[in-house]
Amino acid sequence: MVVISDILVQAIQMALVLLLAPLLTGFIRKIKARLVRRKGASILQPYRDLLRLLRKEVVLADNASWLFRVTPYVTFAATWVAAALVPTFATGLLFNWTADLIAIVALLGSGRFFLALAGMDVGTSFGGIGSSREVMIAALAEPAMLLIIFCMALVAGSTQLSTVADFMGSSNVGLRVSLGMALVALIMVALAENARIPVDNPATHLELTMVHEAMVLEYSGRHLAMIEFGAFLKLLLYISLIACVFFPWKIALFGAGPLAYAIGAGAYIIKISVAGFLLAMFETATAKMRVFRVPQFLGAALMLGLLGTLLLFVSRSF
């Protein structure tokens, strides 16, 4: 009976991220529209877009290989698994023993690897430009992310997310300069990894500025739906990660019961709503930077992660 309830809670966690990911994107778009005094589309519009794409026929280039066909599914599956491993409303769930920060980075990296290869598969110029820019961003974002993980692991004593969340929620943490640096660096990496302003603009289709959109320009139908859904999940993953590690309030402990799980789910929805609102405000007030300035932006995140880690080596009280 205990095993069945654990499986049920884990299934709810996996379904919750699937359900909330398009809703979060729709909420951010709605807030951005309201901030510039437009009515904007409904917050349910991403669901309608996904359904519309799923009903459309897939158009493939004559020279597209098997890699081009399987990449949308591989990317979606890797991102969904990674998003489902991040504790949202409870820690210590059935599969949380696999929720290691380094494993999550590896899952996201594998999805990006396939997507970059698929962008070059059909041989178009836009696909090549998008893939090269995506790899350039990843070459700086992934080392920064690993340094942030080392910083958090030195504080919590583990890279396992449930352990990190439990430790961050205890009174032993206190205010630390290193964690402040790690938080700022993680936000910068999240903006870059999700193709958000100021690194990229998810709504642009200008060939000289596109990064992610250029890479997936040849996809259509259900293939594009999988890629778009994966992008929604990735944004939710990073916001969930920030909420889980740096704002772990009201996350239920393992076996705490249905009431604690419900309170944890309510707190989680409030956290991602606040994060979505702040992201919409930031993107409305910020312009997209030129592509050659992105390494400077991510270099700052890399240095913040490195400084945070070095401070912890000097003294654990930092």
mmCIF file of C-alpha atoms in Angstrom:
data_model
loop_
_atom_site.group_PDB
_atom_site.id
_atom_site.type_symbol
_atom_site.label_atom_id
_atom_site.label_comp_id
_atom_site.label_asym_id
_atom_site.label_seq_id
_atom_site.Cartn_x
_atom_site.Cartn_y
_atom_site.Cartn_z
ATOM 1 C CA MET A 1 0.000 0.000 0.000
ATOM 2 C CA VAL A 2 2.875 2.341 0.843
ATOM 3 C CA VAL A 3 4.534 1.580 -2.494
ATOM 4 C CA ILE A 4 1.283 2.314 -4.361
ATOM 5 C CA SER A 5 0.898 5.672 -2.612
ATOM 6 C CA ASP A 6 4.546 6.534 -3.388
ATOM 7 C CA ILE A 7 4.011 5.681 -7.064
ATOM 8 C CA LEU A 8 0.828 7.774 -7.073
ATOM 9 C CA VAL A 9 2.582 10.838 -5.579
ATOM 10 C CA GLN A 10 5.460 10.461 -8.046
ATOM 11 C CA ALA A 11 2.976 10.208 -10.939
ATOM 12 C CA ILE A 12 1.262 13.393 -9.704
ATOM 13 C CA GLN A 13 4.648 15.134 -9.698
ATOM 14 C CA MET A 14 5.338 14.058 -13.307
ATOM 15 C CA ALA A 15 1.839 15.068 -14.448
ATOM 16 C CA LEU A 16 2.028 18.377 -12.571
ATOM 17 C CA VAL A 17 5.066 19.619 -14.520
ATOM 18 C CA LEU A 18 3.405 18.604 -17.810
ATOM 19 C CA LEU A 19 0.234 20.460 -16.862
ATOM 20 C CA LEU A 20 1.872 23.619 -15.547
ATOM 21 C CA ALA A 21 4.633 24.145 -18.144
ATOM 22 C CA PRO A 22 2.407 25.569 -20.956
ATOM 23 C CA LEU A 23 0.335 27.459 -18.377
ATOM 24 C CA LEU A 24 3.450 29.213 -17.046
ATOM 25 C CA THR A 25 4.455 30.318 -20.550
ATOM 26 C CA GLY A 26 0.931 31.576 -21.240
ATOM 27 C CA PHE A 27 0.927 33.440 -17.919
ATOM 28 C CA ILE A 28 4.253 35.166 -18.723
ATOM 29 C CA ARG A 29 3.024 36.175 -22.196
ATOM 30 C CA LYS A 30 -0.189 37.545 -20.703
ATOM 31 C CA ILE A 31 1.658 39.602 -18.079
ATOM 32 C CA LYS A 32 4.045 40.974 -20.737
ATOM 33 C CA ALA A 33 1.084 41.995 -22.903
ATOM 34 C CA ARG A 34 -0.643 43.698 -19.970
ATOM 35 C CA LEU A 35 2.534 45.580 -19.036
ATOM 36 C CA VAL A 36 2.638 47.171 -22.500
ATOM 37 C CA ARG A 37 -1.128 47.871 -22.351
ATOM 38 C CA ARG A 38 -2.216 45.178 -24.776
ATOM 39 C CA LYS A 39 -4.966 42.652 -24.123
ATOM 40 C CA GLY A 40 -2.843 39.702 -25.141
ATOM 41 C CA ALA A 41 -3.841 36.100 -25.802
ATOM 42 C CA SER A 42 -5.390 33.867 -23.189
ATOM 43 C CA ILE A 43 -3.030 32.139 -20.751
ATOM 44 C CA LEU A 44 -4.376 28.876 -22.227
ATOM 45 C CA GLN A 45 -3.112 29.789 -25.718
ATOM 46 C CA PRO A 46 0.043 27.575 -25.464
ATOM 47 C CA TYR A 47 -2.217 24.506 -24.995
ATOM 48 C CA ARG A 48 -4.189 25.483 -28.118
ATOM 49 C CA ASP A 49 -0.957 26.020 -30.062
ATOM 50 C CA LEU A 50 0.299 22.574 -29.072
ATOM 51 C CA LEU A 51 -2.997 20.918 -30.073
ATOM 52 C CA ARG A 52 -2.990 22.794 -33.392
ATOM 53 C CA LEU A 53 0.563 21.657 -34.152
ATOM 54 C CA LEU A 54 -0.229 18.060 -33.181
ATOM 55 C CA ARG A 55 -3.094 18.003 -35.712
ATOM 56 C CA LYS A 56 -0.930 19.361 -38.539
ATOM 57 C CA GLU A 57 0.919 17.231 -41.041
ATOM 58 C CA VAL A 58 4.689 16.919 -40.674
ATOM 59 C CA VAL A 59 6.644 18.375 -43.598
ATOM 60 C CA LEU A 60 10.147 16.952 -43.932
ATOM 61 C CA ALA A 61 13.028 17.963 -46.166
ATOM 62 C CA ASP A 62 14.044 15.327 -48.724
ATOM 63 C CA ASN A 63 17.515 14.992 -47.236
ATOM 64 C CA ALA A 64 16.346 14.788 -43.574
ATOM 65 C CA SER A 65 17.876 11.781 -41.806
ATOM 66 C CA TRP A 66 16.561 9.626 -38.946
ATOM 67 C CA LEU A 67 18.325 11.976 -36.543
ATOM 68 C CA PHE A 68 16.081 14.849 -37.627
ATOM 69 C CA ARG A 69 12.983 12.696 -37.011
ATOM 70 C CA VAL A 70 13.871 11.342 -33.558
ATOM 71 C CA THR A 71 15.374 14.526 -32.093
ATOM 72 C CA PRO A 72 12.029 16.144 -31.062
ATOM 73 C CA TYR A 73 11.077 13.050 -29.058
ATOM 74 C CA VAL A 74 14.537 12.645 -27.485
ATOM 75 C CA THR A 75 14.630 16.326 -26.505
ATOM 76 C CA PHE A 76 11.119 16.240 -25.053
ATOM 77 C CA ALA A 77 11.739 13.011 -23.110
ATOM 78 C CA ALA A 78 15.064 14.189 -21.659
ATOM 79 C CA THR A 79 13.588 17.533 -20.589
ATOM 80 C CA TRP A 80 10.451 15.933 -19.094
ATOM 81 C CA VAL A 81 12.501 13.458 -17.051
ATOM 82 C CA ALA A 82 14.796 16.258 -15.835
ATOM 83 C CA ALA A 83 11.822 18.498 -14.936
ATOM 84 C CA ALA A 84 10.073 15.647 -13.110
ATOM 85 C CA LEU A 85 13.179 14.982 -10.988
ATOM 86 C CA VAL A 86 13.223 18.484 -9.464
ATOM 87 C CA PRO A 87 11.208 18.506 -6.200
ATOM 88 C CA THR A 88 8.167 20.729 -6.640
ATOM 89 C CA PHE A 89 5.684 20.202 -3.785
ATOM 90 C CA ALA A 90 7.510 17.442 -1.857
ATOM 91 C CA THR A 91 10.981 16.022 -1.320
ATOM 92 C CA GLY A 92 12.021 12.389 -0.995
ATOM 93 C CA LEU A 93 9.620 11.053 -3.640
ATOM 94 C CA LEU A 94 10.021 7.595 -5.176
ATOM 95 C CA PHE A 95 12.466 8.590 -7.940
ATOM 96 C CA ASN A 96 14.170 11.413 -6.036
ATOM 97 C CA TRP A 97 17.232 9.238 -5.451
ATOM 98 C CA THR A 98 18.001 9.889 -9.128
ATOM 99 C CA ALA A 99 17.422 13.660 -8.762
ATOM 100 C CA ASP A 100 21.073 14.586 -8.795
ATOM 101 C CA LEU A 101 21.962 18.062 -10.053
ATOM 102 C CA ILE A 102 24.741 16.738 -12.282
ATOM 103 C CA ALA A 103 22.349 14.148 -13.779
ATOM 104 C CA ILE A 104 19.866 16.920 -14.583
ATOM 105 C CA VAL A 105 22.601 18.950 -16.336
ATOM 106 C CA ALA A 106 23.559 15.826 -18.294
ATOM 107 C CA LEU A 107 19.950 15.207 -19.371
ATOM 108 C CA LEU A 108 19.554 18.796 -20.580
ATOM 109 C CA GLY A 109 22.942 18.623 -22.305
ATOM 110 C CA SER A 110 21.967 15.455 -24.189
ATOM 111 C CA GLY A 111 18.780 17.131 -25.429
ATOM 112 C CA ARG A 112 20.758 20.148 -26.611
ATOM 113 C CA PHE A 113 23.318 17.881 -28.318
ATOM 114 C CA PHE A 114 20.626 16.189 -30.422
ATOM 115 C CA LEU A 115 18.910 19.499 -31.196
ATOM 116 C CA ALA A 116 22.154 21.116 -32.397
ATOM 117 C CA LEU A 117 22.897 18.127 -34.644
ATOM 118 C CA ALA A 118 19.359 18.170 -36.041
ATOM 119 C CA GLY A 119 19.675 21.896 -36.783
ATOM 120 C CA MET A 120 22.571 21.124 -39.130
ATOM 121 C CA ASP A 121 21.079 17.905 -40.505
ATOM 122 C CA VAL A 122 19.156 19.332 -43.451
ATOM 123 C CA GLY A 123 21.967 21.717 -44.387
ATOM 124 C CA THR A 124 20.152 25.068 -44.269
ATOM 125 C CA SER A 125 22.043 28.230 -43.384
ATOM 126 C CA PHE A 126 19.624 29.221 -40.602
ATOM 127 C CA GLY A 127 19.930 25.814 -38.945
ATOM 128 C CA GLY A 128 23.720 26.006 -39.007
ATOM 129 C CA ILE A 129 23.751 29.535 -37.564
ATOM 130 C CA GLY A 130 21.301 28.583 -34.806
ATOM 131 C CA SER A 131 23.229 25.427 -33.891
ATOM 132 C CA SER A 132 26.588 27.217 -33.752
ATOM 133 C CA ARG A 133 25.140 29.976 -31.546
ATOM 134 C CA GLU A 134 23.430 27.424 -29.292
ATOM 135 C CA VAL A 135 26.694 25.518 -28.804
ATOM 136 C CA MET A 136 28.564 28.778 -28.141
ATOM 137 C CA ILE A 137 26.073 29.634 -25.381
ATOM 138 C CA ALA A 138 26.215 26.099 -23.975
ATOM 139 C CA ALA A 139 30.031 26.182 -23.842
ATOM 140 C CA LEU A 140 29.792 28.962 -21.245
ATOM 141 C CA ALA A 141 26.464 28.155 -19.576
ATOM 142 C CA GLU A 142 27.287 24.545 -18.668
ATOM 143 C CA PRO A 143 30.600 25.316 -16.848
ATOM 144 C CA ALA A 144 28.814 28.137 -14.995
ATOM 145 C CA MET A 145 26.037 25.723 -14.035
ATOM 146 C CA LEU A 146 28.547 23.152 -12.773
ATOM 147 C CA LEU A 147 30.279 25.792 -10.614
ATOM 148 C CA ILE A 148 26.890 26.783 -9.169
ATOM 149 C CA ILE A 149 26.264 23.102 -8.381
ATOM 150 C CA PHE A 150 29.673 22.801 -6.682
ATOM 151 C CA CYS A 151 28.848 25.895 -4.621
ATOM 152 C CA MET A 152 25.517 24.457 -3.469
ATOM 153 C CA ALA A 153 27.054 21.024 -2.862
ATOM 154 C CA LEU A 154 29.762 22.525 -0.614
ATOM 155 C CA VAL A 155 27.051 24.172 1.498
ATOM 156 C CA ALA A 156 24.580 21.264 1.631
ATOM 157 C CA GLY A 157 27.107 18.417 1.479
ATOM 158 C CA SER A 158 25.360 16.727 -1.446
ATOM 159 C CA THR A 159 24.314 17.212 -5.062
ATOM 160 C CA GLN A 160 21.100 15.276 -4.451
ATOM 161 C CA LEU A 161 18.233 17.748 -4.780
ATOM 162 C CA SER A 162 16.072 16.441 -1.926
ATOM 163 C CA THR A 163 19.037 16.684 0.449
ATOM 164 C CA VAL A 164 19.884 20.179 -0.806
ATOM 165 C CA ALA A 165 16.258 21.344 -0.435
ATOM 166 C CA ASP A 166 15.960 19.882 3.078
ATOM 167 C CA PHE A 167 19.223 21.545 4.140
ATOM 168 C CA MET A 168 18.302 24.910 2.612
ATOM 169 C CA GLY A 169 15.005 24.807 4.474
ATOM 170 C CA SER A 170 16.727 24.248 7.835
ATOM 171 C CA SER A 171 18.004 26.925 10.202
ATOM 172 C CA ASN A 172 21.647 25.902 9.625
ATOM 173 C CA VAL A 173 22.001 27.857 6.387
ATOM 174 C CA GLY A 174 21.705 31.535 7.302
ATOM 175 C CA LEU A 175 22.669 34.353 4.981
ATOM 176 C CA ARG A 176 25.732 33.512 2.879
ATOM 177 C CA VAL A 177 27.484 35.622 0.262
ATOM 178 C CA SER A 178 28.336 32.518 -1.745
ATOM 179 C CA LEU A 179 24.677 31.490 -2.026
ATOM 180 C CA GLY A 180 23.727 35.013 -3.112
ATOM 181 C CA MET A 181 26.324 34.792 -5.886
ATOM 182 C CA ALA A 182 25.086 31.325 -6.851
ATOM 183 C CA LEU A 183 21.478 32.586 -7.047
ATOM 184 C CA VAL A 184 22.380 35.506 -9.337
ATOM 185 C CA ALA A 185 24.530 33.229 -11.500
ATOM 186 C CA LEU A 186 21.758 30.605 -11.719
ATOM 187 C CA ILE A 187 19.237 33.245 -12.844
ATOM 188 C CA MET A 188 21.651 34.405 -15.572
ATOM 189 C CA VAL A 189 22.220 30.826 -16.734
ATOM 190 C CA ALA A 190 18.462 30.179 -16.702
ATOM 191 C CA LEU A 191 17.866 33.211 -18.953
ATOM 192 C CA ALA A 192 20.500 31.987 -21.414
ATOM 193 C CA GLU A 193 19.428 28.336 -21.383
ATOM 194 C CA ASN A 194 15.776 29.215 -21.986
ATOM 195 C CA ALA A 195 16.505 31.663 -24.816
ATOM 196 C CA ARG A 196 14.973 34.552 -22.890
ATOM 197 C CA ILE A 197 15.702 38.281 -23.072
ATOM 198 C CA PRO A 198 18.421 39.661 -22.909
ATOM 199 C CA VAL A 199 20.224 36.641 -24.443
ATOM 200 C CA ASP A 200 17.567 35.697 -26.995
ATOM 201 C CA ASN A 201 13.998 36.653 -27.801
ATOM 202 C CA PRO A 202 11.582 33.690 -27.974
ATOM 203 C CA ALA A 203 9.149 35.765 -30.079
ATOM 204 C CA THR A 204 11.613 36.965 -32.723
ATOM 205 C CA HIS A 205 12.018 35.614 -36.237
ATOM 206 C CA LEU A 206 14.782 37.945 -37.410
ATOM 207 C CA GLU A 207 17.419 35.765 -39.010
ATOM 208 C CA LEU A 208 20.318 37.899 -37.778
ATOM 209 C CA THR A 209 19.341 37.597 -34.107
ATOM 210 C CA MET A 210 17.697 34.185 -33.814
ATOM 211 C CA VAL A 211 19.370 31.462 -31.767
ATOM 212 C CA HIS A 212 16.920 28.774 -30.667
ATOM 213 C CA GLU A 213 14.261 29.656 -33.258
ATOM 214 C CA ALA A 214 16.790 29.414 -36.107
ATOM 215 C CA MET A 215 17.811 25.940 -34.974
ATOM 216 C CA VAL A 216 14.250 24.572 -35.109
ATOM 217 C CA LEU A 217 13.054 26.549 -38.129
ATOM 218 C CA GLU A 218 12.742 23.435 -40.336
ATOM 219 C CA TYR A 219 10.432 21.596 -37.932
ATOM 220 C CA SER A 220 6.657 21.459 -38.318
ATOM 221 C CA GLY A 221 3.596 19.606 -37.074
ATOM 222 C CA ARG A 222 3.962 17.231 -34.142
ATOM 223 C CA HIS A 223 7.759 17.504 -34.281
ATOM 224 C CA LEU A 224 7.546 21.245 -33.598
ATOM 225 C CA ALA A 225 4.931 20.588 -30.887
ATOM 226 C CA MET A 226 7.382 18.287 -29.064
ATOM 227 C CA ILE A 227 10.162 20.881 -29.289
ATOM 228 C CA GLU A 228 7.893 23.701 -28.091
ATOM 229 C CA PHE A 229 6.600 21.545 -25.220
ATOM 230 C CA GLY A 230 10.197 20.727 -24.288
ATOM 231 C CA ALA A 231 11.018 24.454 -24.198
ATOM 232 C CA PHE A 232 8.022 25.074 -21.892
ATOM 233 C CA LEU A 233 9.212 22.271 -19.601
ATOM 234 C CA LYS A 234 12.761 23.615 -19.544
ATOM 235 C CA LEU A 235 11.600 27.041 -18.371
ATOM 236 C CA LEU A 236 9.500 25.430 -15.629
ATOM 237 C CA LEU A 237 12.477 23.242 -14.656
ATOM 238 C CA TYR A 238 14.785 26.195 -14.021
ATOM 239 C CA ILE A 239 12.138 28.125 -12.083
ATOM 240 C CA SER A 240 11.365 24.984 -10.038
ATOM 241 C CA LEU A 241 15.092 24.507 -9.405
ATOM 242 C CA ILE A 242 15.503 28.067 -8.111
ATOM 243 C CA ALA A 243 12.379 27.705 -5.953
ATOM 244 C CA CYS A 244 13.442 24.296 -4.619
ATOM 245 C CA VAL A 245 17.012 25.281 -3.689
ATOM 246 C CA PHE A 246 16.755 28.934 -2.659
ATOM 247 C CA PHE A 247 13.093 29.219 -1.570
ATOM 248 C CA PRO A 248 12.214 25.765 -0.211
ATOM 249 C CA TRP A 249 9.440 27.018 2.077
ATOM 250 C CA LYS A 250 6.418 24.762 2.595
ATOM 251 C CA ILE A 251 7.861 21.878 0.552
ATOM 252 C CA ALA A 252 6.388 18.754 2.155
ATOM 253 C CA LEU A 253 8.649 16.100 3.587
ATOM 254 C CA PHE A 254 8.458 12.477 2.469
ATOM 255 C CA GLY A 255 5.398 10.730 3.922
ATOM 256 C CA ALA A 256 3.988 13.945 5.421
ATOM 257 C CA GLY A 257 0.470 13.160 4.232
ATOM 258 C CA PRO A 258 -2.085 14.546 1.764
ATOM 259 C CA LEU A 259 -2.626 17.859 3.635
ATOM 260 C CA ALA A 260 1.098 18.678 3.645
ATOM 261 C CA TYR A 261 1.324 17.719 -0.041
ATOM 262 C CA ALA A 262 -1.626 20.016 -0.856
ATOM 263 C CA ILE A 263 -0.002 22.908 1.045
ATOM 264 C CA GLY A 264 3.282 22.206 -0.777
ATOM 265 C CA ALA A 265 1.496 22.222 -4.155
ATOM 266 C CA GLY A 266 -0.225 25.519 -3.337
ATOM 267 C CA ALA A 267 3.065 27.089 -2.246
ATOM 268 C CA TYR A 268 4.748 25.805 -5.416
ATOM 269 C CA ILE A 269 2.089 27.384 -7.656
ATOM 270 C CA ILE A 270 2.492 30.702 -5.795
ATOM 271 C CA LYS A 271 6.292 30.547 -6.211
ATOM 272 C CA ILE A 272 6.213 29.921 -9.962
ATOM 273 C CA SER A 273 3.522 32.599 -10.379
ATOM 274 C CA VAL A 274 5.722 35.165 -8.618
ATOM 275 C CA ALA A 275 8.744 34.047 -10.659
ATOM 276 C CA GLY A 276 6.743 34.284 -13.896
ATOM 277 C CA PHE A 277 5.556 37.786 -12.993
ATOM 278 C CA LEU A 278 9.108 38.944 -12.177
ATOM 279 C CA LEU A 279 10.420 37.402 -15.416
ATOM 280 C CA ALA A 280 7.733 39.190 -17.445
ATOM 281 C CA MET A 281 8.584 42.514 -15.763
ATOM 282 C CA PHE A 282 12.311 41.993 -16.384
ATOM 283 C CA GLU A 283 11.822 41.122 -20.058
ATOM 284 C CA THR A 284 9.522 44.088 -20.587
ATOM 285 C CA ALA A 285 12.065 46.494 -19.115
ATOM 286 C CA THR A 286 15.146 44.966 -20.805
ATOM 287 C CA ALA A 287 16.330 44.965 -24.405
ATOM 288 C CA LYS A 288 17.931 42.017 -26.161
ATOM 289 C CA MET A 289 21.707 42.277 -26.286
ATOM 290 C CA ARG A 290 23.771 41.683 -29.406
ATOM 291 C CA VAL A 291 24.991 38.119 -29.905
ATOM 292 C CA PHE A 292 28.683 38.906 -29.461
ATOM 293 C CA ARG A 293 27.940 40.292 -25.977
ATOM 294 C CA VAL A 294 26.430 36.998 -24.772
ATOM 295 C CA PRO A 295 29.875 35.555 -23.811
ATOM 296 C CA GLN A 296 30.419 38.576 -21.546
ATOM 297 C CA PHE A 297 27.014 38.009 -19.924
ATOM 298 C CA LEU A 298 27.668 34.319 -19.315
ATOM 299 C CA GLY A 299 31.285 35.052 -18.339
ATOM 300 C CA ALA A 300 29.902 37.126 -15.456
ATOM 301 C CA ALA A 301 27.759 34.130 -14.381
ATOM 302 C CA LEU A 302 30.840 31.898 -14.605
ATOM 303 C CA MET A 303 32.872 34.265 -12.418
ATOM 304 C CA LEU A 304 30.064 34.550 -9.844
ATOM 305 C CA GLY A 305 29.874 30.749 -9.598
ATOM 306 C CA LEU A 306 33.660 30.512 -9.293
ATOM 307 C CA LEU A 307 33.860 33.248 -6.635
ATOM 308 C CA GLY A 308 31.073 31.613 -4.638
ATOM 309 C CA THR A 309 32.886 28.266 -4.711
ATOM 310 C CA LEU A 310 36.244 29.828 -3.786
ATOM 311 C CA LEU A 311 34.670 31.718 -0.873
ATOM 312 C CA LEU A 312 33.383 28.426 0.512
ATOM 313 C CA PHE A 313 36.854 26.914 0.210
ATOM 314 C CA VAL A 314 38.262 29.851 2.214
ATOM 315 C CA SER A 315 35.591 29.597 4.916
ATOM 316 C CA ARG A 316 32.407 27.526 5.178
ATOM 317 C CA SER A 317 30.702 30.441 6.977
ATOM 318 C CA PHE A 318 30.696 32.491 3.744
#
